[in-house]
PDB file of C-alpha atoms in Angstrom:
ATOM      1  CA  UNK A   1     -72.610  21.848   2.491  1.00 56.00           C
ATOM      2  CA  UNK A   2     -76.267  20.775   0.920  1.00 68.00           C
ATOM      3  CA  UNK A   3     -77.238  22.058   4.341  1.00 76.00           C
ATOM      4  CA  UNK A   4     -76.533  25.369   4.016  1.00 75.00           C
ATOM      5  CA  UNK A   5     -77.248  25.844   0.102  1.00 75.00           C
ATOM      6  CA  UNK A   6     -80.313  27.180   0.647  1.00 75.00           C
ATOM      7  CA  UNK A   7     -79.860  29.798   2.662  1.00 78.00           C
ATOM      8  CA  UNK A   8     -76.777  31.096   1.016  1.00 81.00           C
ATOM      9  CA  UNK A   9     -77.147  30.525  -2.668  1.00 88.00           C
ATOM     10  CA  UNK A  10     -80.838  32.076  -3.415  1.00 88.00           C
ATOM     11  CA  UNK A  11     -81.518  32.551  -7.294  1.00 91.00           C
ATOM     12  CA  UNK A  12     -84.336  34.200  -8.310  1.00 94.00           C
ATOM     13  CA  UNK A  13     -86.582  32.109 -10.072  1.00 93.00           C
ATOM     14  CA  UNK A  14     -89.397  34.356 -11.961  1.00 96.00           C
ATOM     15  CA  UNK A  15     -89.512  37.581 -13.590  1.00 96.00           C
ATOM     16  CA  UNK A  16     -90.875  39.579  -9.851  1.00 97.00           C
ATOM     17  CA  UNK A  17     -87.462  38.425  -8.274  1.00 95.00           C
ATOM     18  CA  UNK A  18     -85.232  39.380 -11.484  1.00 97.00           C
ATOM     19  CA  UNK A  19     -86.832  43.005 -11.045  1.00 96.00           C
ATOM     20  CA  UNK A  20     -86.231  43.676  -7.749  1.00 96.00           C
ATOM     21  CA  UNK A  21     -82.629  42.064  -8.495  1.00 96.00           C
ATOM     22  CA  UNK A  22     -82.420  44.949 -11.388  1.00 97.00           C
ATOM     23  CA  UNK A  23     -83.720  47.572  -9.100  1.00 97.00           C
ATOM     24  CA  UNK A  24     -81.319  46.903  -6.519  1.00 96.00           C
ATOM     25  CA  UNK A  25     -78.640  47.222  -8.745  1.00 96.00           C
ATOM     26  CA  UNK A  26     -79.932  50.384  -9.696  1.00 97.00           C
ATOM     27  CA  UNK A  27     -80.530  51.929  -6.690  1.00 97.00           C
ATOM     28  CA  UNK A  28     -77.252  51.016  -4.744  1.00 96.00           C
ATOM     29  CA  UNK A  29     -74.605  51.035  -7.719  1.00 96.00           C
ATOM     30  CA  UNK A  30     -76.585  53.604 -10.443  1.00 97.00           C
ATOM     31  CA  UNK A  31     -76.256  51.042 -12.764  1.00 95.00           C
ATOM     32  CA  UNK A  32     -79.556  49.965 -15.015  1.00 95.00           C
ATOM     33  CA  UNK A  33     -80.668  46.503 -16.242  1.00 95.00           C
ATOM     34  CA  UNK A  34     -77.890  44.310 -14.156  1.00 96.00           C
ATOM     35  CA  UNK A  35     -79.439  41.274 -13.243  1.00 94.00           C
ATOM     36  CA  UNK A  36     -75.914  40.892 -11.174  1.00 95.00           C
ATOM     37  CA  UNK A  37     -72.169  40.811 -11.056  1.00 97.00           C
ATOM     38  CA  UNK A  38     -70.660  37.760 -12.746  1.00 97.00           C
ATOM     39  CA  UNK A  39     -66.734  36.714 -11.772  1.00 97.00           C
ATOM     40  CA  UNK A  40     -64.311  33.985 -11.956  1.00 95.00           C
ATOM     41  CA  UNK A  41     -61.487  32.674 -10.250  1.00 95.00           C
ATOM     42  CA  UNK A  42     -58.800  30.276 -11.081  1.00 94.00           C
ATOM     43  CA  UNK A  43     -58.680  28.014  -7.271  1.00 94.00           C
ATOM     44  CA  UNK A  44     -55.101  26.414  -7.151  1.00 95.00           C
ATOM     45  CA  UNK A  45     -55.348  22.510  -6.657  1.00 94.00           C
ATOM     46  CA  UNK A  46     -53.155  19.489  -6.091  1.00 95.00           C
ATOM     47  CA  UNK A  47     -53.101  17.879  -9.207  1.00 93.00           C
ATOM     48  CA  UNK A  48     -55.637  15.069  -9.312  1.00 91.00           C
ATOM     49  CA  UNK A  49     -54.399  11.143  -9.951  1.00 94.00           C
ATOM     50  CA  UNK A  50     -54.508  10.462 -13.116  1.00 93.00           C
ATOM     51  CA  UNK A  51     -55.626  13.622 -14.912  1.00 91.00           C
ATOM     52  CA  UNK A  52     -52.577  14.625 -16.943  1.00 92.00           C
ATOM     53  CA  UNK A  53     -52.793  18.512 -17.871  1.00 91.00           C
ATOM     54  CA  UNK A  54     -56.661  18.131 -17.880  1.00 91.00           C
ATOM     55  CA  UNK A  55     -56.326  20.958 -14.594  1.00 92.00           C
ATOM     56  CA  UNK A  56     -53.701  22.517 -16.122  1.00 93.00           C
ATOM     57  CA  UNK A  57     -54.299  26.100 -16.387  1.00 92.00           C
ATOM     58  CA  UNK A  58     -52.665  29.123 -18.762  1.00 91.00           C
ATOM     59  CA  UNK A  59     -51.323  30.378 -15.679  1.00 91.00           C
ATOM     60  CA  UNK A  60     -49.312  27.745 -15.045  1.00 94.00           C
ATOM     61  CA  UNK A  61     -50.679  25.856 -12.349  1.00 95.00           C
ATOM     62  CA  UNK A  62     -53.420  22.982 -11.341  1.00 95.00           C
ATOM     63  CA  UNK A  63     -56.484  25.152 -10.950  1.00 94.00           C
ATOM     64  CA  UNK A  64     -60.599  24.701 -10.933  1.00 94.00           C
ATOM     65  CA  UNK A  65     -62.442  27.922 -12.447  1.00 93.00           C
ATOM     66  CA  UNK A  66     -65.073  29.265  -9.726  1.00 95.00           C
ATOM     67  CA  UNK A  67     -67.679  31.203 -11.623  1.00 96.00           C
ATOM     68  CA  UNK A  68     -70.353  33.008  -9.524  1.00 96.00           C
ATOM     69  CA  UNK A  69     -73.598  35.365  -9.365  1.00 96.00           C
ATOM     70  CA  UNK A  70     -74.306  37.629  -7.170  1.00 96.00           C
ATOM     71  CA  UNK A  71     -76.282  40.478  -6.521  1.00 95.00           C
ATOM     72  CA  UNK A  72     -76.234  44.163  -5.501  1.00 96.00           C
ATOM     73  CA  UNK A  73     -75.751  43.501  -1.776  1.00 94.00           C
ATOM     74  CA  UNK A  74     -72.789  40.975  -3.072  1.00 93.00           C
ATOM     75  CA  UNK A  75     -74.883  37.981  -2.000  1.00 92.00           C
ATOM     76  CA  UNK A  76     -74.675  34.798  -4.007  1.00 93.00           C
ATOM     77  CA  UNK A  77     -77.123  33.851  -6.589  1.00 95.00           C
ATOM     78  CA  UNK A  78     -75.435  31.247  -8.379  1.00 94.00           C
ATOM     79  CA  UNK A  79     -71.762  29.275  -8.200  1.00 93.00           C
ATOM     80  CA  UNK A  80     -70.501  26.801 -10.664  1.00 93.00           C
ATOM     81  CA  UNK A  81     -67.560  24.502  -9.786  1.00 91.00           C
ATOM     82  CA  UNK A  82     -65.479  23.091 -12.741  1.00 84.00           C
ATOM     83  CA  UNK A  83     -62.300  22.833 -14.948  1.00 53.00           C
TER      84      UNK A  83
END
């Protein structure tokens, strides 16, 4: 996985990148000032040993919340992991 990060998880790191970010956004989707598309998603698990209802979602089920970044061309900037 550590691998691959790199090439498939880019976030932009100074202000040049963040502007061309916006301007893509712009351009493709007519919409100004987006410095990307943020989204989460409830991933069903097996409940984990020993946890309890620490997974325990208000849906009803063992779940971890994937939250990602990405930009106009619907390319990852940035993915968190967690409960």
């Amino acid at each position: 996985m550590k691998v691959l990060k790199n090439e498939v998880i880019t976030c932009p790191v100074d202000r040049n990148a963040w502007e061309q970010v916006e301007e893509s956004f712009n351009l493709r989707w007519n919409i100004p000032h987006a410095c990307g598309a943020l989204d989460g998603k409830h991933v069903a698990i097996r409940k984990p040993l020993k946890t309890g209802t620490m997974y325990h979602n208000y849906k009803g089920f063992f779940s971890m919340v994937l939250m990602t970044l990405v930009d106009a061309d619907y390319k990852f900037m940035w993915i968190d992991v967690g409960g």
